Amino acid sequence: MSLCIAAGGKLIALAATAFSLNWTHSVEKTVWSENWIVQGNALKVVEASVEGSGAGIELPETAVLRDGRWVYAPQLAPIETLILAASGATVSPWTLCTPDTCLDLGGKTADPARIWVSQRCVVD
């Protein structure tokens, strides 16, 4: 299985079973992070953290402060496709990292990125 990424007119296939997503919140300017795993043919977020709370950042009751970050485990079902929209209001693009590489995604407005798992990465 490959982690498939369609972004900026390119199609990228990565041999990875886990990845992290990082971005800067558009209002609070704090870094938000999520850790994802490949679960069968789907993607599952297993942990999230943010540097602080504030406008548009609602922390669940289970969040704990660890090393200056609020950390929690989102209770969400696995998804087949993850779409990362680009608002143009953030100060940085999405950063997707695997153990081997990091990619910047969605750096421009209307430049969404699509992430999914497949035996063979092709765009529908």
mmCIF file of N, CA and C in Angstrom:
data_model
loop_
_atom_site.group_PDB
_atom_site.id
_atom_site.type_symbol
_atom_site.label_atom_id
_atom_site.label_comp_id
_atom_site.label_asym_id
_atom_site.label_seq_id
_atom_site.Cartn_x
_atom_site.Cartn_y
_atom_site.Cartn_z
ATOM 1 N N MET A 1 0.840 -1.187 0.000
ATOM 2 C CA MET A 1 0.000 0.000 0.000
ATOM 3 C C MET A 1 0.880 1.243 0.000
ATOM 4 N N SER A 2 0.397 2.289 -0.656
ATOM 5 C CA SER A 2 1.110 3.560 -0.714
ATOM 6 C C SER A 2 0.240 4.665 -0.146
ATOM 7 N N LEU A 3 0.912 5.656 0.412
ATOM 8 C CA LEU A 3 0.241 6.880 0.805
ATOM 9 C C LEU A 3 0.256 7.759 -0.433
ATOM 10 N N CYS A 4 -0.912 8.096 -0.949
ATOM 11 C CA CYS A 4 -1.038 8.844 -2.201
ATOM 12 C C CYS A 4 -1.390 10.294 -1.886
ATOM 13 N N ILE A 5 -0.699 11.216 -2.554
ATOM 14 C CA ILE A 5 -0.921 12.639 -2.320
ATOM 15 C C ILE A 5 -1.051 13.337 -3.673
ATOM 16 N N ALA A 6 -2.178 13.994 -3.901
ATOM 17 C CA ALA A 6 -2.389 14.799 -5.097
ATOM 18 C C ALA A 6 -2.433 16.254 -4.647
ATOM 19 N N ALA A 7 -1.448 17.036 -5.098
ATOM 20 C CA ALA A 7 -1.380 18.441 -4.684
ATOM 21 C C ALA A 7 -0.576 19.234 -5.700
ATOM 22 N N GLY A 8 -1.004 20.450 -5.968
ATOM 23 C CA GLY A 8 -0.269 21.335 -6.850
ATOM 24 C C GLY A 8 -0.026 20.764 -8.234
ATOM 25 N N GLY A 9 -0.977 19.971 -8.728
ATOM 26 C CA GLY A 9 -0.842 19.374 -10.048
ATOM 27 C C GLY A 9 0.098 18.184 -10.101
ATOM 28 N N LYS A 10 0.546 17.709 -8.943
ATOM 29 C CA LYS A 10 1.458 16.569 -8.883
ATOM 30 C C LYS A 10 0.812 15.417 -8.129
ATOM 31 N N LEU A 11 1.249 14.210 -8.452
ATOM 32 C CA LEU A 11 0.808 13.003 -7.758
ATOM 33 C C LEU A 11 2.041 12.350 -7.154
ATOM 34 N N ILE A 12 2.008 12.156 -5.845
ATOM 35 C CA ILE A 12 3.154 11.611 -5.124
ATOM 36 C C ILE A 12 2.721 10.338 -4.416
ATOM 37 N N ALA A 13 3.539 9.296 -4.498
ATOM 38 C CA ALA A 13 3.299 8.045 -3.785
ATOM 39 C C ALA A 13 4.427 7.859 -2.778
ATOM 40 N N LEU A 14 4.064 7.654 -1.517
ATOM 41 C CA LEU A 14 5.047 7.437 -0.466
ATOM 42 C C LEU A 14 4.828 6.076 0.180
ATOM 43 N N ALA A 15 5.901 5.369 0.440
ATOM 44 C CA ALA A 15 5.819 4.102 1.166
ATOM 45 C C ALA A 15 5.846 4.449 2.649
ATOM 46 N N ALA A 16 4.678 4.663 3.235
ATOM 47 C CA ALA A 16 4.598 5.076 4.638
ATOM 48 C C ALA A 16 3.313 4.543 5.260
ATOM 49 N N THR A 17 3.394 4.165 6.514
ATOM 50 C CA THR A 17 2.208 3.701 7.237
ATOM 51 C C THR A 17 1.790 4.701 8.315
ATOM 52 N N ALA A 18 2.551 5.794 8.426
ATOM 53 C CA ALA A 18 2.214 6.841 9.396
ATOM 54 C C ALA A 18 2.763 8.168 8.879
ATOM 55 N N PHE A 19 2.100 9.254 9.274
ATOM 56 C CA PHE A 19 2.566 10.589 8.903
ATOM 57 C C PHE A 19 2.033 11.601 9.897
ATOM 58 N N SER A 20 2.678 12.761 9.910
ATOM 59 C CA SER A 20 2.181 13.860 10.731
ATOM 60 C C SER A 20 1.802 15.012 9.816
ATOM 61 N N LEU A 21 0.843 15.789 10.264
ATOM 62 C CA LEU A 21 0.433 17.024 9.588
ATOM 63 C C LEU A 21 0.636 18.170 10.566
ATOM 64 N N ASN A 22 1.242 19.250 10.107
ATOM 65 C CA ASN A 22 1.456 20.435 10.934
ATOM 66 C C ASN A 22 1.033 21.664 10.143
ATOM 67 N N TRP A 23 0.444 22.615 10.828
ATOM 68 C CA TRP A 23 0.071 23.882 10.192
ATOM 69 C C TRP A 23 -0.042 24.954 11.268
ATOM 70 N N THR A 24 -0.038 26.198 10.840
ATOM 71 C CA THR A 24 -0.178 27.319 11.754
ATOM 72 C C THR A 24 -1.609 27.831 11.689
ATOM 73 N N HIS A 25 -2.241 27.930 12.845
ATOM 74 C CA HIS A 25 -3.625 28.404 12.939
ATOM 75 C C HIS A 25 -3.713 29.829 12.405
ATOM 76 N N SER A 26 -4.719 30.096 11.579
ATOM 77 C CA SER A 26 -4.812 31.381 10.889
ATOM 78 C C SER A 26 -5.059 32.568 11.813
ATOM 79 N N VAL A 27 -5.743 32.368 12.931
ATOM 80 C CA VAL A 27 -6.054 33.481 13.830
ATOM 81 C C VAL A 27 -5.062 33.548 14.992
ATOM 82 N N GLU A 28 -4.877 32.436 15.680
ATOM 83 C CA GLU A 28 -4.034 32.419 16.875
ATOM 84 C C GLU A 28 -2.542 32.326 16.572
ATOM 85 N N LYS A 29 -2.190 31.953 15.322
ATOM 86 C CA LYS A 29 -0.788 31.829 14.899
ATOM 87 C C LYS A 29 -0.023 30.810 15.756
ATOM 88 N N THR A 30 -0.697 29.773 16.201
ATOM 89 C CA THR A 30 -0.066 28.690 16.950
ATOM 90 C C THR A 30 0.014 27.457 16.072
ATOM 91 N N VAL A 31 0.993 26.605 16.338
ATOM 92 C CA VAL A 31 1.183 25.402 15.538
ATOM 93 C C VAL A 31 0.264 24.292 16.029
ATOM 94 N N TRP A 32 -0.440 23.708 15.079
ATOM 95 C CA TRP A 32 -1.338 22.586 15.328
ATOM 96 C C TRP A 32 -0.714 21.369 14.656
ATOM 97 N N SER A 33 -0.754 20.211 15.305
ATOM 98 C CA SER A 33 -0.169 18.988 14.757
ATOM 99 C C SER A 33 -1.134 17.828 14.911
ATOM 100 N N GLU A 34 -1.102 16.933 13.940
ATOM 101 C CA GLU A 34 -1.875 15.696 14.007
ATOM 102 C C GLU A 34 -0.985 14.540 13.571
ATOM 103 N N ASN A 35 -1.135 13.401 14.236
ATOM 104 C CA ASN A 35 -0.442 12.177 13.849
ATOM 105 C C ASN A 35 -1.467 11.207 13.288
ATOM 106 N N TRP A 36 -1.188 10.698 12.087
ATOM 107 C CA TRP A 36 -2.095 9.820 11.362
ATOM 108 C C TRP A 36 -1.430 8.475 11.105
ATOM 109 N N ILE A 37 -2.243 7.418 11.003
ATOM 110 C CA ILE A 37 -1.754 6.103 10.615
ATOM 111 C C ILE A 37 -2.600 5.577 9.457
ATOM 112 N N VAL A 38 -2.008 4.669 8.704
ATOM 113 C CA VAL A 38 -2.758 3.947 7.680
ATOM 114 C C VAL A 38 -3.377 2.747 8.375
ATOM 115 N N GLN A 39 -4.688 2.613 8.238
ATOM 116 C CA GLN A 39 -5.421 1.515 8.861
ATOM 117 C C GLN A 39 -6.205 0.804 7.758
ATOM 118 N N GLY A 40 -5.632 -0.278 7.237
ATOM 119 C CA GLY A 40 -6.244 -0.958 6.100
ATOM 120 C C GLY A 40 -6.169 -0.052 4.884
ATOM 121 N N ASN A 41 -7.333 0.263 4.304
ATOM 122 C CA ASN A 41 -7.408 1.169 3.154
ATOM 123 C C ASN A 41 -7.845 2.570 3.563
ATOM 124 N N ALA A 42 -7.663 2.903 4.830
ATOM 125 C CA ALA A 42 -8.152 4.188 5.334
ATOM 126 C C ALA A 42 -7.070 4.904 6.134
ATOM 127 N N LEU A 43 -7.375 6.138 6.489
ATOM 128 C CA LEU A 43 -6.489 6.979 7.294
ATOM 129 C C LEU A 43 -7.167 7.254 8.632
ATOM 130 N N LYS A 44 -6.396 7.189 9.716
ATOM 131 C CA LYS A 44 -6.959 7.435 11.044
ATOM 132 C C LYS A 44 -6.053 8.395 11.809
ATOM 133 N N VAL A 45 -6.657 9.468 12.322
ATOM 134 C CA VAL A 45 -5.921 10.395 13.174
ATOM 135 C C VAL A 45 -5.883 9.780 14.572
ATOM 136 N N VAL A 46 -4.675 9.681 15.164
ATOM 137 C CA VAL A 46 -4.533 9.034 16.461
ATOM 138 C C VAL A 46 -4.139 9.994 17.577
ATOM 139 N N GLU A 47 -3.572 11.143 17.202
ATOM 140 C CA GLU A 47 -3.198 12.122 18.218
ATOM 141 C C GLU A 47 -3.164 13.502 17.590
ATOM 142 N N ALA A 48 -3.544 14.499 18.372
ATOM 143 C CA ALA A 48 -3.477 15.888 17.929
ATOM 144 C C ALA A 48 -2.902 16.717 19.063
ATOM 145 N N SER A 49 -2.261 17.823 18.699
ATOM 146 C CA SER A 49 -1.762 18.735 19.721
ATOM 147 C C SER A 49 -1.744 20.147 19.167
ATOM 148 N N VAL A 50 -1.844 21.098 20.080
ATOM 149 C CA VAL A 50 -1.836 22.513 19.702
ATOM 150 C C VAL A 50 -1.138 23.288 20.818
ATOM 151 N N GLU A 51 -0.476 24.369 20.439
ATOM 152 C CA GLU A 51 0.305 25.148 21.396
ATOM 153 C C GLU A 51 -0.552 25.939 22.386
ATOM 154 N N GLY A 52 -1.804 26.174 22.067
ATOM 155 C CA GLY A 52 -2.645 26.933 22.973
ATOM 156 C C GLY A 52 -4.094 26.861 22.551
ATOM 157 N N SER A 53 -4.953 27.494 23.307
ATOM 158 C CA SER A 53 -6.362 27.553 22.938
ATOM 159 C C SER A 53 -6.688 28.988 22.560
ATOM 160 N N GLY A 54 -7.871 29.193 22.042
ATOM 161 C CA GLY A 54 -8.271 30.542 21.642
ATOM 162 C C GLY A 54 -9.300 30.462 20.547
ATOM 163 N N ALA A 55 -9.383 31.498 19.741
ATOM 164 C CA ALA A 55 -10.381 31.593 18.662
ATOM 165 C C ALA A 55 -10.288 30.390 17.731
ATOM 166 N N GLY A 56 -11.374 29.650 17.621
ATOM 167 C CA GLY A 56 -11.434 28.520 16.705
ATOM 168 C C GLY A 56 -10.692 27.283 17.172
ATOM 169 N N ILE A 57 -10.178 27.290 18.392
ATOM 170 C CA ILE A 57 -9.468 26.123 18.922
ATOM 171 C C ILE A 57 -10.218 25.655 20.162
ATOM 172 N N GLU A 58 -11.052 24.654 19.976
ATOM 173 C CA GLU A 58 -11.806 24.111 21.096
ATOM 174 C C GLU A 58 -11.189 22.777 21.489
ATOM 175 N N LEU A 59 -10.609 22.742 22.665
ATOM 176 C CA LEU A 59 -9.951 21.532 23.143
ATOM 177 C C LEU A 59 -10.950 20.608 23.823
ATOM 178 N N PRO A 60 -10.836 19.299 23.598
ATOM 179 C CA PRO A 60 -11.723 18.375 24.293
ATOM 180 C C PRO A 60 -11.334 18.288 25.776
ATOM 181 N N GLU A 61 -12.245 17.804 26.594
ATOM 182 C CA GLU A 61 -11.988 17.675 28.029
ATOM 183 C C GLU A 61 -10.826 16.737 28.322
ATOM 184 N N THR A 62 -10.518 15.855 27.387
ATOM 185 C CA THR A 62 -9.440 14.879 27.588
ATOM 186 C C THR A 62 -8.053 15.432 27.290
ATOM 187 N N ALA A 63 -7.967 16.664 26.788
ATOM 188 C CA ALA A 63 -6.667 17.257 26.446
ATOM 189 C C ALA A 63 -5.835 17.466 27.711
ATOM 190 N N VAL A 64 -4.541 17.137 27.600
ATOM 191 C CA VAL A 64 -3.622 17.341 28.720
ATOM 192 C C VAL A 64 -2.470 18.214 28.246
ATOM 193 N N LEU A 65 -1.973 19.057 29.147
ATOM 194 C CA LEU A 65 -0.854 19.929 28.823
ATOM 195 C C LEU A 65 0.434 19.128 29.002
ATOM 196 N N ARG A 66 1.189 18.969 27.900
ATOM 197 C CA ARG A 66 2.434 18.212 27.914
ATOM 198 C C ARG A 66 3.494 18.995 27.147
ATOM 199 N N ASP A 67 4.563 19.362 27.828
ATOM 200 C CA ASP A 67 5.661 20.100 27.204
ATOM 201 C C ASP A 67 5.182 21.349 26.456
ATOM 202 N N GLY A 68 4.248 22.075 27.050
ATOM 203 C CA GLY A 68 3.772 23.328 26.470
ATOM 204 C C GLY A 68 2.740 23.190 25.368
ATOM 205 N N ARG A 69 2.246 21.966 25.144
ATOM 206 C CA ARG A 69 1.243 21.717 24.093
ATOM 207 C C ARG A 69 0.059 20.978 24.710
ATOM 208 N N TRP A 70 -1.140 21.316 24.231
ATOM 209 C CA TRP A 70 -2.326 20.565 24.608
ATOM 210 C C TRP A 70 -2.414 19.347 23.695
ATOM 211 N N VAL A 71 -2.399 18.155 24.265
ATOM 212 C CA VAL A 71 -2.364 16.904 23.510
ATOM 213 C C VAL A 71 -3.627 16.104 23.810
ATOM 214 N N TYR A 72 -4.200 15.506 22.764
ATOM 215 C CA TYR A 72 -5.402 14.686 22.941
ATOM 216 C C TYR A 72 -5.517 13.675 21.798
ATOM 217 N N ALA A 73 -6.369 12.686 21.997
ATOM 218 C CA ALA A 73 -6.627 11.659 20.985
ATOM 219 C C ALA A 73 -8.021 11.902 20.407
ATOM 220 N N PRO A 74 -8.120 12.417 19.171
ATOM 221 C CA PRO A 74 -9.435 12.648 18.563
ATOM 222 C C PRO A 74 -10.210 11.333 18.443
ATOM 223 N N GLN A 75 -11.462 11.373 18.750
ATOM 224 C CA GLN A 75 -12.319 10.190 18.673
ATOM 225 C C GLN A 75 -13.084 10.205 17.355
ATOM 226 N N LEU A 76 -12.361 9.998 16.258
ATOM 227 C CA LEU A 76 -12.936 10.040 14.922
ATOM 228 C C LEU A 76 -12.730 8.706 14.219
ATOM 229 N N ALA A 77 -13.690 8.311 13.412
ATOM 230 C CA ALA A 77 -13.583 7.075 12.633
ATOM 231 C C ALA A 77 -12.554 7.256 11.519
ATOM 232 N N PRO A 78 -11.957 6.164 11.055
ATOM 233 C CA PRO A 78 -11.051 6.249 9.898
ATOM 234 C C PRO A 78 -11.788 6.820 8.688
ATOM 235 N N ILE A 79 -11.039 7.493 7.809
ATOM 236 C CA ILE A 79 -11.615 8.075 6.601
ATOM 237 C C ILE A 79 -10.864 7.552 5.381
ATOM 238 N N GLU A 80 -11.537 7.521 4.246
ATOM 239 C CA GLU A 80 -10.897 7.037 3.012
ATOM 240 C C GLU A 80 -10.014 8.096 2.370
ATOM 241 N N THR A 81 -10.441 9.363 2.445
ATOM 242 C CA THR A 81 -9.708 10.452 1.795
ATOM 243 C C THR A 81 -9.671 11.659 2.722
ATOM 244 N N LEU A 82 -8.518 12.289 2.780
ATOM 245 C CA LEU A 82 -8.343 13.513 3.558
ATOM 246 C C LEU A 82 -8.101 14.653 2.577
ATOM 247 N N ILE A 83 -8.931 15.687 2.654
ATOM 248 C CA ILE A 83 -8.783 16.869 1.798
ATOM 249 C C ILE A 83 -8.276 18.016 2.664
ATOM 250 N N LEU A 84 -7.161 18.607 2.255
ATOM 251 C CA LEU A 84 -6.593 19.752 2.955
ATOM 252 C C LEU A 84 -6.843 20.995 2.115
ATOM 253 N N ALA A 85 -7.716 21.853 2.595
ATOM 254 C CA ALA A 85 -8.038 23.082 1.866
ATOM 255 C C ALA A 85 -6.996 24.147 2.173
ATOM 256 N N ALA A 86 -6.842 25.075 1.266
ATOM 257 C CA ALA A 86 -5.915 26.194 1.458
ATOM 258 C C ALA A 86 -6.718 27.484 1.422
ATOM 259 N N SER A 87 -6.790 28.164 2.567
ATOM 260 C CA SER A 87 -7.605 29.377 2.659
ATOM 261 C C SER A 87 -6.870 30.618 2.187
ATOM 262 N N GLY A 88 -5.551 30.583 2.223
ATOM 263 C CA GLY A 88 -4.785 31.780 1.925
ATOM 264 C C GLY A 88 -4.656 32.689 3.138
ATOM 265 N N ALA A 89 -5.354 32.357 4.238
ATOM 266 C CA ALA A 89 -5.327 33.180 5.445
ATOM 267 C C ALA A 89 -4.263 32.723 6.434
ATOM 268 N N THR A 90 -3.674 31.564 6.209
ATOM 269 C CA THR A 90 -2.668 31.068 7.131
ATOM 270 C C THR A 90 -1.294 31.600 6.745
ATOM 271 N N VAL A 91 -0.373 31.538 7.700
ATOM 272 C CA VAL A 91 0.968 32.064 7.449
ATOM 273 C C VAL A 91 1.909 31.008 6.881
ATOM 274 N N SER A 92 1.425 29.779 6.762
ATOM 275 C CA SER A 92 2.270 28.718 6.221
ATOM 276 C C SER A 92 1.394 27.644 5.581
ATOM 277 N N PRO A 93 1.987 26.814 4.729
ATOM 278 C CA PRO A 93 1.225 25.706 4.144
ATOM 279 C C PRO A 93 1.108 24.558 5.158
ATOM 280 N N TRP A 94 0.389 23.525 4.777
ATOM 281 C CA TRP A 94 0.377 22.292 5.546
ATOM 282 C C TRP A 94 1.748 21.643 5.361
ATOM 283 N N THR A 95 2.275 21.012 6.390
ATOM 284 C CA THR A 95 3.503 20.231 6.252
ATOM 285 C C THR A 95 3.185 18.792 6.614
ATOM 286 N N LEU A 96 3.381 17.894 5.660
ATOM 287 C CA LEU A 96 3.160 16.465 5.865
ATOM 288 C C LEU A 96 4.534 15.811 5.975
ATOM 289 N N CYS A 97 4.769 15.083 7.064
ATOM 290 C CA CYS A 97 6.055 14.417 7.261
ATOM 291 C C CYS A 97 5.850 12.937 7.526
ATOM 292 N N THR A 98 6.673 12.132 6.883
ATOM 293 C CA THR A 98 6.800 10.709 7.181
ATOM 294 C C THR A 98 8.168 10.561 7.842
ATOM 295 N N PRO A 99 8.524 9.362 8.282
ATOM 296 C CA PRO A 99 9.871 9.201 8.847
ATOM 297 C C PRO A 99 10.990 9.548 7.854
ATOM 298 N N ASP A 100 10.688 9.505 6.547
ATOM 299 C CA ASP A 100 11.725 9.708 5.534
ATOM 300 C C ASP A 100 11.721 11.066 4.842
ATOM 301 N N THR A 101 10.600 11.777 4.849
ATOM 302 C CA THR A 101 10.517 13.007 4.058
ATOM 303 C C THR A 101 9.454 13.956 4.606
ATOM 304 N N CYS A 102 9.561 15.234 4.248
ATOM 305 C CA CYS A 102 8.533 16.226 4.568
ATOM 306 C C CYS A 102 8.148 16.958 3.287
ATOM 307 N N LEU A 103 6.853 17.246 3.148
ATOM 308 C CA LEU A 103 6.328 17.951 1.979
ATOM 309 C C LEU A 103 5.478 19.120 2.441
ATOM 310 N N ASP A 104 5.572 20.258 1.752
ATOM 311 C CA ASP A 104 4.673 21.388 1.985
ATOM 312 C C ASP A 104 3.518 21.260 1.008
ATOM 313 N N LEU A 105 2.295 21.360 1.517
ATOM 314 C CA LEU A 105 1.088 21.190 0.701
ATOM 315 C C LEU A 105 0.167 22.382 0.865
ATOM 316 N N GLY A 106 -0.549 22.750 -0.203
ATOM 317 C CA GLY A 106 -1.581 23.776 -0.127
ATOM 318 C C GLY A 106 -1.062 25.146 0.231
ATOM 319 N N GLY A 107 0.045 25.544 -0.336
ATOM 320 C CA GLY A 107 0.614 26.848 -0.029
ATOM 321 C C GLY A 107 -0.117 28.016 -0.665
ATOM 322 N N LYS A 108 -0.990 27.742 -1.630
ATOM 323 C CA LYS A 108 -1.713 28.808 -2.318
ATOM 324 C C LYS A 108 -3.217 28.612 -2.150
ATOM 325 N N THR A 109 -3.955 29.717 -2.160
ATOM 326 C CA THR A 109 -5.405 29.652 -2.092
ATOM 327 C C THR A 109 -5.929 28.804 -3.239
ATOM 328 N N ALA A 110 -6.941 28.019 -2.967
ATOM 329 C CA ALA A 110 -7.590 27.150 -3.963
ATOM 330 C C ALA A 110 -6.640 26.066 -4.472
ATOM 331 N N ASP A 111 -5.639 25.704 -3.672
ATOM 332 C CA ASP A 111 -4.719 24.634 -4.026
ATOM 333 C C ASP A 111 -4.887 23.505 -3.002
ATOM 334 N N PRO A 112 -6.047 22.820 -3.009
ATOM 335 C CA PRO A 112 -6.265 21.768 -2.016
ATOM 336 C C PRO A 112 -5.367 20.561 -2.290
ATOM 337 N N ALA A 113 -5.092 19.817 -1.245
ATOM 338 C CA ALA A 113 -4.339 18.575 -1.363
ATOM 339 C C ALA A 113 -5.267 17.434 -0.979
ATOM 340 N N ARG A 114 -5.115 16.318 -1.649
ATOM 341 C CA ARG A 114 -5.923 15.131 -1.381
ATOM 342 C C ARG A 114 -4.979 14.005 -0.992
ATOM 343 N N ILE A 115 -5.276 13.317 0.112
ATOM 344 C CA ILE A 115 -4.437 12.235 0.610
ATOM 345 C C ILE A 115 -5.301 10.991 0.776
ATOM 346 N N TRP A 116 -4.803 9.844 0.288
ATOM 347 C CA TRP A 116 -5.523 8.582 0.418
ATOM 348 C C TRP A 116 -4.523 7.431 0.373
ATOM 349 N N VAL A 117 -5.017 6.210 0.580
ATOM 350 C CA VAL A 117 -4.194 5.003 0.575
ATOM 351 C C VAL A 117 -4.637 4.123 -0.580
ATOM 352 N N SER A 118 -3.666 3.561 -1.303
ATOM 353 C CA SER A 118 -4.011 2.701 -2.436
ATOM 354 C C SER A 118 -2.847 1.783 -2.785
ATOM 355 N N GLN A 119 -3.172 0.697 -3.470
ATOM 356 C CA GLN A 119 -2.133 -0.181 -4.009
ATOM 357 C C GLN A 119 -1.374 0.551 -5.097
ATOM 358 N N ARG A 120 -2.108 1.344 -5.876
ATOM 359 C CA ARG A 120 -1.534 2.085 -7.004
ATOM 360 C C ARG A 120 -2.138 3.486 -7.016
ATOM 361 N N CYS A 121 -1.316 4.481 -6.896
ATOM 362 C CA CYS A 121 -1.803 5.859 -6.825
ATOM 363 C C CYS A 121 -2.170 6.367 -8.211
ATOM 364 N N VAL A 122 -3.455 6.627 -8.408
ATOM 365 C CA VAL A 122 -3.952 7.222 -9.639
ATOM 366 C C VAL A 122 -5.016 8.256 -9.255
ATOM 367 N N VAL A 123 -5.154 9.293 -10.064
ATOM 368 C CA VAL A 123 -6.174 10.317 -9.823
ATOM 369 C C VAL A 123 -7.419 9.940 -10.594
ATOM 370 N N ASP A 124 -8.552 9.969 -9.909
ATOM 371 C CA ASP A 124 -9.835 9.628 -10.545
ATOM 372 C C ASP A 124 -10.292 10.728 -11.468
#
